[in-house]
Short mmCIF file of C-alpha atoms in Angstrom, two decimals:
data_model
loop_
_atom_site.label_atom_id
_atom_site.label_comp_id
_atom_site.label_asym_id
_atom_site.label_seq_id
_atom_site.Cartn_x
_atom_site.Cartn_y
_atom_site.Cartn_z
CA UNK U 1 0.00 0.00 0.00
CA UNK U 2 1.39 3.41 -1.00
CA UNK U 3 0.07 6.82 0.03
CA UNK U 4 0.85 9.63 -2.39
CA UNK U 5 0.76 13.37 -1.81
CA UNK U 6 -2.29 13.72 -4.04
CA UNK U 7 -4.35 12.09 -1.32
CA UNK U 8 -3.81 15.07 0.94
CA UNK U 9 -5.56 17.37 -1.53
CA UNK U 10 -8.80 16.57 0.28
CA UNK U 11 -7.72 19.07 2.92
CA UNK U 12 -8.52 21.80 0.42
CA UNK U 13 -12.24 21.18 0.61
CA UNK U 14 -12.31 21.31 4.39
CA UNK U 15 -10.24 24.47 4.48
CA UNK U 16 -12.47 26.05 1.84
CA UNK U 17 -15.64 25.08 3.73
CA UNK U 18 -14.58 26.77 6.96
CA UNK U 19 -11.91 29.27 5.91
CA UNK U 20 -14.19 32.23 5.22
CA UNK U 21 -15.99 31.73 8.51
CA UNK U 22 -12.70 31.52 10.39
CA UNK U 23 -11.42 34.73 8.78
CA UNK U 24 -14.60 36.51 9.76
CA UNK U 25 -14.41 35.26 13.33
CA UNK U 26 -10.78 36.19 13.77
CA UNK U 27 -11.43 39.58 12.22
CA UNK U 28 -14.25 40.31 14.61
CA UNK U 29 -12.63 38.99 17.76
CA UNK U 30 -8.90 39.51 17.18
CA UNK U 31 -8.63 42.23 19.85
CA UNK U 32 -9.70 39.69 22.43
CA UNK U 33 -7.80 36.73 20.95
CA UNK U 34 -6.12 36.09 24.28
CA UNK U 35 -9.49 35.01 25.72
CA UNK U 36 -10.25 32.52 22.93
CA UNK U 37 -10.00 28.78 23.58
CA UNK U 38 -9.21 26.44 20.69
CA UNK U 39 -9.46 22.67 20.56
CA UNK U 40 -9.91 20.13 17.83
CA UNK U 41 -8.79 17.06 15.92
CA UNK U 42 -7.00 16.43 12.63
CA UNK U 43 -6.86 12.83 11.42
CA UNK U 44 -5.97 11.00 8.21
CA UNK U 45 -7.20 7.44 7.62
CA UNK U 46 -5.92 5.12 4.91
CA UNK U 47 -8.23 2.12 4.38
CA UNK U 48 -7.52 -0.73 1.95
CA UNK U 49 -10.09 -3.51 1.55
CA UNK U 50 -9.95 -6.48 -0.83
CA UNK U 51 -12.41 -9.34 -1.31
CA UNK U 52 -10.77 -12.13 -3.31
CA UNK U 53 -9.94 -10.67 -6.73
CA UNK U 54 -13.31 -9.15 -7.57
CA UNK U 55 -13.69 -6.22 -5.17
CA UNK U 56 -11.07 -3.65 -4.19
CA UNK U 57 -11.58 -0.43 -2.24
CA UNK U 58 -8.81 1.97 -1.26
CA UNK U 59 -9.82 5.21 0.45
CA UNK U 60 -7.96 8.07 2.06
CA UNK U 61 -10.17 10.05 4.45
CA UNK U 62 -9.21 13.31 6.11
CA UNK U 63 -11.22 14.65 9.04
CA UNK U 64 -10.97 18.10 10.60
CA UNK U 65 -12.81 19.07 13.78
CA UNK U 66 -12.26 22.22 15.78
CA UNK U 67 -14.08 24.20 18.45
CA UNK U 68 -13.48 27.90 19.07
CA UNK U 69 -14.99 29.04 22.37
CA UNK U 70 -15.01 32.28 24.35
CA UNK U 71 -15.09 34.37 21.20
CA UNK U 72 -16.58 37.33 23.04
CA UNK U 73 -15.80 38.99 26.35
CA UNK U 74 -18.62 37.22 28.21
CA UNK U 75 -17.46 33.81 26.91
CA UNK U 76 -20.86 32.85 25.48
CA UNK U 77 -20.04 32.85 21.77
CA UNK U 78 -18.50 29.78 20.08
CA UNK U 79 -17.91 28.26 16.64
CA UNK U 80 -17.83 24.54 15.81
CA UNK U 81 -16.81 22.67 12.68
CA UNK U 82 -16.61 18.95 11.87
CA UNK U 83 -15.99 17.82 8.31
CA UNK U 84 -14.34 15.12 6.29
CA UNK U 85 -13.33 14.35 2.74
CA UNK U 86 -12.22 11.14 1.06
CA UNK U 87 -10.15 10.35 -2.01
CA UNK U 88 -10.38 7.08 -3.90
CA UNK U 89 -6.90 5.66 -4.51
CA UNK U 90 -7.39 3.22 -7.34
CA UNK U 91 -10.86 2.04 -6.26
CA UNK U 92 -12.61 1.27 -9.53
CA UNK U 93 -15.07 -1.41 -8.46
CA UNK U 94 -17.01 0.75 -5.99
CA UNK U 95 -19.88 3.12 -6.72
CA UNK U 96 -21.66 5.27 -4.16
CA UNK U 97 -24.21 8.10 -4.18
CA UNK U 98 -22.61 9.60 -1.08
CA UNK U 99 -20.41 12.57 -1.84
CA UNK U 100 -16.73 12.39 -1.01
CA UNK U 101 -16.98 15.72 0.82
CA UNK U 102 -19.05 15.85 3.96
CA UNK U 103 -19.70 18.54 6.52
CA UNK U 104 -21.15 16.99 9.67
CA UNK U 105 -21.52 20.23 11.63
CA UNK U 106 -20.67 23.88 11.01
CA UNK U 107 -22.42 26.38 13.25
CA UNK U 108 -22.09 29.46 15.41
CA UNK U 109 -23.69 29.40 18.86
CA UNK U 110 -24.39 31.80 21.69
CA UNK U 111 -24.86 30.03 25.02
CA UNK U 112 -26.34 32.61 27.37
CA UNK U 113 -27.51 32.21 30.93
CA UNK U 114 -31.14 31.53 30.03
CA UNK U 115 -31.20 31.55 26.23
CA UNK U 116 -29.26 29.46 23.70
CA UNK U 117 -29.16 30.17 19.97
CA UNK U 118 -27.25 28.34 17.21
CA UNK U 119 -27.23 28.72 13.42
CA UNK U 120 -25.64 26.61 10.69
CA UNK U 121 -25.48 22.84 10.12
CA UNK U 122 -26.17 21.44 13.56
CA UNK U 123 -27.72 18.85 15.84
CA UNK U 124 -30.34 20.33 18.18
CA UNK U 125 -28.97 20.94 21.66
CA UNK U 126 -30.24 18.32 24.15
CA UNK U 127 -31.85 16.35 21.28
CA UNK U 128 -29.53 14.53 18.86
CA UNK U 129 -32.16 12.99 16.59
CA UNK U 130 -32.06 15.30 13.57
CA UNK U 131 -29.47 17.34 11.68
CA UNK U 132 -30.56 20.57 10.02
CA UNK U 133 -29.16 23.45 8.02
CA UNK U 134 -30.94 26.08 10.03
CA UNK U 135 -31.31 27.33 13.57
CA UNK U 136 -31.92 25.99 17.07
CA UNK U 137 -33.15 28.05 20.02
CA UNK U 138 -33.45 26.87 23.62
CA UNK U 139 -34.94 28.68 26.59
CA UNK U 140 -33.83 27.42 29.99
CA UNK U 141 -36.86 27.33 32.28
CA UNK U 142 -34.82 26.40 35.34
CA UNK U 143 -31.43 24.95 36.24
CA UNK U 144 -32.75 21.47 35.33
CA UNK U 145 -35.19 22.05 32.47
CA UNK U 146 -35.74 23.86 29.21
CA UNK U 147 -37.70 23.99 25.98
CA UNK U 148 -36.23 24.06 22.48
CA UNK U 149 -37.28 24.81 18.93
CA UNK U 150 -35.38 24.01 15.71
CA UNK U 151 -36.01 24.20 12.01
CA UNK U 152 -34.46 24.56 8.58
CA UNK U 153 -33.42 22.52 5.58
CA UNK U 154 -32.54 18.87 6.04
CA UNK U 155 -29.34 17.50 4.46
CA UNK U 156 -30.14 15.07 1.67
CA UNK U 157 -30.51 11.68 3.45
CA UNK U 158 -29.00 9.85 0.48
CA UNK U 159 -26.05 12.12 -0.44
CA UNK U 160 -25.73 14.34 2.67
CA UNK U 161 -25.60 17.37 0.36
CA UNK U 162 -27.14 20.78 1.04
CA UNK U 163 -30.51 21.07 -0.69
CA UNK U 164 -33.84 22.89 -0.55
CA UNK U 165 -36.03 19.84 -1.18
CA UNK U 166 -35.93 18.31 2.30
CA UNK U 167 -36.94 20.24 5.42
CA UNK U 168 -36.95 19.47 9.14
CA UNK U 169 -38.25 21.10 12.30
CA UNK U 170 -39.53 20.33 15.75
CA UNK U 171 -40.12 21.31 19.32
CA UNK U 172 -38.82 19.56 22.42
CA UNK U 173 -38.44 19.78 26.16
CA UNK U 174 -35.89 18.32 28.55
CA UNK U 175 -35.40 17.79 32.25
CA UNK U 176 -32.47 16.41 34.20
CA UNK U 177 -31.14 16.15 37.73
CA UNK U 178 -29.06 13.70 39.73
CA UNK U 179 -31.84 11.07 39.72
CA UNK U 180 -33.81 11.41 36.50
CA UNK U 181 -33.34 12.86 33.02
CA UNK U 182 -35.48 12.86 29.93
CA UNK U 183 -36.41 14.39 26.57
CA UNK U 184 -39.72 14.63 24.75
CA UNK U 185 -39.97 15.92 21.18
CA UNK U 186 -42.18 16.27 18.14
CA UNK U 187 -40.27 16.24 14.82
CA UNK U 188 -41.47 17.05 11.31
CA UNK U 189 -39.74 16.02 8.07
CA UNK U 190 -40.91 17.58 4.80
CA UNK U 191 -40.30 16.81 1.12
CA UNK U 192 -41.27 19.26 -1.62
CA UNK U 193 -43.81 20.88 0.67
CA UNK U 194 -45.51 17.62 1.72
CA UNK U 195 -45.25 15.60 4.92
CA UNK U 196 -42.47 13.06 4.46
CA UNK U 197 -42.40 11.84 8.04
CA UNK U 198 -43.54 13.04 11.46
CA UNK U 199 -42.79 11.39 14.76
CA UNK U 200 -42.68 11.70 18.53
CA UNK U 201 -39.46 10.86 20.33
CA UNK U 202 -39.00 10.23 24.06
CA UNK U 203 -36.00 9.19 26.14
CA UNK U 204 -35.51 8.87 29.88
CA UNK U 205 -33.14 7.45 32.47
CA UNK U 206 -33.89 6.98 36.16
CA UNK U 207 -31.56 6.09 39.04
CA UNK U 208 -33.66 5.79 42.21
CA UNK U 209 -30.71 4.34 44.13
CA UNK U 210 -27.06 3.79 43.29
CA UNK U 211 -27.56 0.06 42.59
CA UNK U 212 -30.57 0.41 40.23
CA UNK U 213 -30.97 2.22 36.91
CA UNK U 214 -33.75 2.32 34.34
CA UNK U 215 -33.34 3.44 30.73
CA UNK U 216 -36.03 3.78 28.07
CA UNK U 217 -36.39 5.35 24.65
CA UNK U 218 -39.17 5.24 22.06
CA UNK U 219 -39.95 6.67 18.63
CA UNK U 220 -43.54 6.64 17.34
CA UNK U 221 -44.39 7.65 13.78
CA UNK U 222 -47.60 9.45 12.86
CA UNK U 223 -48.93 8.22 9.52
CA UNK U 224 -49.79 11.36 7.50
CA UNK U 225 -52.37 9.45 5.46
CA UNK U 226 -54.55 7.97 8.21
CA UNK U 227 -53.11 9.74 11.32
CA UNK U 228 -52.44 6.41 13.03
CA UNK U 229 -49.55 6.20 15.49
CA UNK U 230 -47.06 3.34 15.18
CA UNK U 231 -44.13 2.45 17.42
CA UNK U 232 -41.04 2.40 15.17
CA UNK U 233 -38.44 1.56 17.77
CA UNK U 234 -38.22 1.30 21.52
CA UNK U 235 -35.83 0.11 24.20
CA UNK U 236 -36.38 -0.46 27.91
CA UNK U 237 -33.68 -1.73 30.27
CA UNK U 238 -33.53 -2.35 34.00
CA UNK U 239 -30.05 -2.75 35.48
CA UNK U 240 -29.17 -3.91 38.98
CA UNK U 241 -25.63 -3.78 40.36
CA UNK U 242 -25.72 -4.61 44.08
CA UNK U 243 -21.93 -4.42 44.38
CA UNK U 244 -18.75 -4.07 42.34
CA UNK U 245 -18.67 -7.78 41.46
CA UNK U 246 -22.25 -8.40 40.29
CA UNK U 247 -24.41 -6.96 37.54
CA UNK U 248 -27.72 -7.96 35.94
CA UNK U 249 -29.62 -6.26 33.11
CA UNK U 250 -32.99 -7.25 31.67
CA UNK U 251 -34.44 -5.55 28.65
CA UNK U 252 -36.84 -5.52 25.74
CA UNK U 253 -36.58 -3.76 22.41
CA UNK U 254 -38.70 -3.36 19.30
CA UNK U 255 -37.58 -2.17 15.86
CA UNK U 256 -39.02 -1.68 12.41
CA UNK U 257 -37.87 0.12 9.29
CA UNK U 258 -38.36 3.88 9.03
CA UNK U 259 -40.69 4.91 6.24
CA UNK U 260 -40.63 8.21 4.34
CA UNK U 261 -43.98 8.63 2.65
CA UNK U 262 -43.06 11.06 -0.15
CA UNK U 263 -39.34 10.87 -0.86
CA UNK U 264 -39.03 7.07 -1.00
CA UNK U 265 -39.44 5.70 -4.51
CA UNK U 266 -39.43 2.11 -3.27
CA UNK U 267 -41.38 -0.03 -0.81
CA UNK U 268 -39.95 -1.10 2.52
CA UNK U 269 -40.80 -4.00 4.78
CA UNK U 270 -41.82 -2.21 7.96
CA UNK U 271 -42.71 -5.35 9.92
CA UNK U 272 -41.72 -5.27 13.57
CA UNK U 273 -39.02 -7.30 15.33
CA UNK U 274 -38.97 -7.69 19.11
CA UNK U 275 -36.30 -9.03 21.43
CA UNK U 276 -36.22 -9.95 25.13
CA UNK U 277 -32.85 -10.41 26.79
CA UNK U 278 -30.95 -10.71 30.03
CA UNK U 279 -27.26 -9.93 30.62
CA UNK U 280 -25.34 -10.91 33.75
CA UNK U 281 -21.75 -10.77 34.93
CA UNK U 282 -19.86 -11.71 38.08
CA UNK U 283 -16.28 -10.86 39.06
CA UNK U 284 -14.20 -13.46 40.89
CA UNK U 285 -11.45 -12.23 43.23
CA UNK U 286 -11.90 -8.77 41.77
CA UNK U 287 -9.98 -9.51 38.55
CA UNK U 288 -11.71 -12.38 36.73
CA UNK U 289 -15.08 -11.71 35.14
CA UNK U 290 -17.61 -14.22 33.79
CA UNK U 291 -20.55 -12.98 31.76
CA UNK U 292 -23.44 -14.21 29.69
CA UNK U 293 -26.46 -13.18 27.65
CA UNK U 294 -29.70 -14.90 26.67
CA UNK U 295 -31.94 -13.37 24.01
CA UNK U 296 -35.14 -14.32 22.23
CA UNK U 297 -36.28 -12.51 19.10
CA UNK U 298 -39.65 -12.56 17.42
CA UNK U 299 -40.29 -11.21 13.93
CA UNK U 300 -43.84 -10.08 13.12
CA UNK U 301 -43.79 -10.97 9.45
CA UNK U 302 -46.08 -12.94 7.16
CA UNK U 303 -43.32 -13.63 4.62
CA UNK U 304 -42.21 -16.85 6.33
CA UNK U 305 -44.52 -17.79 9.23
CA UNK U 306 -42.33 -20.79 10.10
CA UNK U 307 -39.24 -18.69 10.76
CA UNK U 308 -40.45 -16.00 13.11
CA UNK U 309 -38.48 -16.85 16.26
CA UNK U 310 -34.77 -16.83 17.05
CA UNK U 311 -32.85 -17.71 20.21
CA UNK U 312 -29.27 -16.75 21.01
CA UNK U 313 -26.94 -17.52 23.94
CA UNK U 314 -23.54 -16.11 24.81
CA UNK U 315 -21.01 -16.91 27.53
CA UNK U 316 -17.58 -15.44 28.15
CA UNK U 317 -14.66 -14.91 30.47
CA UNK U 318 -12.26 -11.97 30.67
CA UNK U 319 -9.56 -10.54 32.87
CA UNK U 320 -7.47 -7.37 32.85
CA UNK U 321 -4.25 -8.95 34.09
CA UNK U 322 -3.38 -12.61 33.45
CA UNK U 323 -1.03 -13.85 36.18
CA UNK U 324 0.17 -10.28 36.81
CA UNK U 325 1.58 -10.13 33.26
CA UNK U 326 -0.32 -7.01 32.24
CA UNK U 327 -2.07 -8.96 29.47
CA UNK U 328 -5.85 -8.63 29.19
CA UNK U 329 -7.82 -11.56 27.77
CA UNK U 330 -11.38 -12.09 26.59
CA UNK U 331 -12.78 -15.51 25.58
CA UNK U 332 -16.39 -15.99 24.56
CA UNK U 333 -18.67 -18.28 22.59
CA UNK U 334 -22.17 -17.74 21.24
CA UNK U 335 -24.83 -19.67 19.41
CA UNK U 336 -27.93 -18.46 17.59
CA UNK U 337 -30.66 -20.38 15.83
CA UNK U 338 -33.80 -19.28 14.06
CA UNK U 339 -35.09 -17.68 10.85
CA UNK U 340 -34.05 -20.88 9.06
CA UNK U 341 -30.39 -20.73 10.03
CA UNK U 342 -27.92 -21.47 12.83
CA UNK U 343 -24.63 -19.82 13.79
CA UNK U 344 -21.90 -20.73 16.29
CA UNK U 345 -19.14 -18.23 17.04
CA UNK U 346 -15.95 -18.57 19.09
CA UNK U 347 -13.83 -15.50 19.86
CA UNK U 348 -10.50 -14.85 21.57
CA UNK U 349 -8.70 -11.54 22.17
CA UNK U 350 -5.44 -10.60 23.89
CA UNK U 351 -4.18 -7.07 24.52
CA UNK U 352 -1.45 -5.33 26.45
CA UNK U 353 -0.55 -1.70 27.12
CA UNK U 354 3.22 -1.18 27.11
CA UNK U 355 4.97 1.83 28.67
CA UNK U 356 1.57 3.56 28.82
CA UNK U 357 2.09 4.46 25.17
CA UNK U 358 1.80 1.38 22.93
CA UNK U 359 -1.18 -0.97 22.97
CA UNK U 360 -1.08 -4.26 21.06
CA UNK U 361 -4.27 -6.23 20.34
CA UNK U 362 -4.52 -9.74 18.82
CA UNK U 363 -7.82 -11.41 18.00
CA UNK U 364 -9.16 -14.53 16.32
CA UNK U 365 -12.62 -15.98 15.74
CA UNK U 366 -14.27 -18.99 14.13
CA UNK U 367 -17.82 -18.83 12.76
CA UNK U 368 -19.91 -21.85 11.78
CA UNK U 369 -22.95 -21.20 9.59
CA UNK U 370 -25.84 -23.46 8.65
CA UNK U 371 -28.54 -22.29 6.24
CA UNK U 372 -31.45 -24.64 5.99
CA UNK U 373 -29.48 -26.77 8.50
CA UNK U 374 -26.82 -27.54 5.93
CA UNK U 375 -23.25 -26.72 6.86
CA UNK U 376 -22.82 -24.14 4.10
CA UNK U 377 -19.85 -22.04 5.18
CA UNK U 378 -17.34 -21.72 8.00
CA UNK U 379 -15.32 -18.53 8.39
CA UNK U 380 -12.01 -18.12 10.18
CA UNK U 381 -11.03 -14.54 11.02
CA UNK U 382 -7.94 -13.13 12.66
CA UNK U 383 -6.12 -9.84 13.00
CA UNK U 384 -3.80 -7.56 14.92
CA UNK U 385 -3.84 -3.89 15.87
CA UNK U 386 -1.34 -1.46 17.31
CA UNK U 387 -2.04 1.93 18.90
CA UNK U 388 0.77 4.38 19.66
CA UNK U 389 0.06 7.45 21.82
CA UNK U 390 2.62 10.28 21.86
CA UNK U 391 2.29 12.91 24.61
CA UNK U 392 -1.52 12.55 24.55
CA UNK U 393 -1.70 14.69 21.41
CA UNK U 394 -0.39 12.51 18.60
CA UNK U 395 -1.66 9.00 17.98
CA UNK U 396 -0.95 6.42 15.32
CA UNK U 397 -2.77 3.14 14.70
CA UNK U 398 -2.29 0.22 12.35
CA UNK U 399 -4.69 -2.70 12.05
CA UNK U 400 -4.90 -5.75 9.82
CA UNK U 401 -7.89 -8.12 9.58
CA UNK U 402 -8.44 -11.18 7.40
CA UNK U 403 -11.42 -13.49 6.90
CA UNK U 404 -11.23 -16.82 5.12
CA UNK U 405 -14.38 -18.58 3.99
CA UNK U 406 -15.17 -21.38 1.59
CA UNK U 407 -15.58 -19.14 -1.43
CA UNK U 408 -14.08 -15.78 -0.49
CA UNK U 409 -11.08 -14.31 1.30
CA UNK U 410 -11.26 -10.70 2.50
CA UNK U 411 -8.43 -8.55 3.84
CA UNK U 412 -8.45 -5.09 5.38
CA UNK U 413 -5.51 -2.87 6.25
CA UNK U 414 -6.14 0.46 7.96
CA UNK U 415 -3.79 3.14 9.25
CA UNK U 416 -4.67 6.32 11.09
CA UNK U 417 -2.65 9.27 12.29
CA UNK U 418 -4.31 11.97 14.36
CA UNK U 419 -3.45 15.13 16.22
CA UNK U 420 -5.49 16.61 19.04
CA UNK U 421 -5.01 20.27 19.82
#
């Protein structure tokens, strides 16, 4: 694998996207530059993926993130940018509608004592369910609660590009203290002036005592054609940790595909899938941990009535320090059967942090697959990773993974260098 200088040309897009804004900000606030705080991340990823001799993908991705805070004398004004660009290095077998350039966030915010206002490409404060090219305003009702309003254009969900076809907006409220926190929102998505999707979102966590926690989230869509309300996804978990050595979690979730009523030119199977599960772990002598999971899934579908249920089981053992060697180990095995298939998986991982600067990770797994209860394919996977940390600012990573099956062999090599400032 060879990285050429032409790959670094993707920095030009990110600089162009934020350069004019930066010049304006520095021009306005240069007299008070001593009060400005700057932090951010610059990273370059080189990813090479090959599947046998038929599929090759080689990408160089540059990401720039920075946060400028305390731009004014009161310290309430800030600017945030997060963007990335990728260059294809000889990848000729891959096509994608997603643009190589992407701006995740680019916005200016004023975080006052009681009133918050942000404008640009952003995620609503206290509600990370939508991304808009617009504005978000929040009024703080008390120390623990507030109400927010956001609206604007919605980045194209298929290409992530700026456009005037999709719109988004909503209103939400939040509350949080040491025991309970939660959000409740109504969100509207539009397409060419029509209702594309509208939904209600709720999320809460509750810690009545230190040993017990409850978490729940739900999204319910409102059908614009018949006004019926349908649960799209939901999660509820109850966790109990009586002491440092013991933990138990029981939960239920329900998911179905999201449907856009106007912008989708194809049909989707929006049947619901539910799962009930329990996780448990127990530490022995404070350093050895055994854990397990049992899960049952049920698919509400009429496509194949005989394959609606699936059961899965997982058991494992890990430790942070084998025989005082500094080596961490994780061994686990899982089995799943249902939907007309069966899978057994065996995993092993070893890792060690050396000199508090270099972490080495080795892993291997073996997967047995049966489709229609015929042993159709077994896959052996293995890999190694290294992470080097230099003075907590620079980091470098290198990872290699390989999978060998009956008909295909896939390999992935990825390097990353990053600088935090």
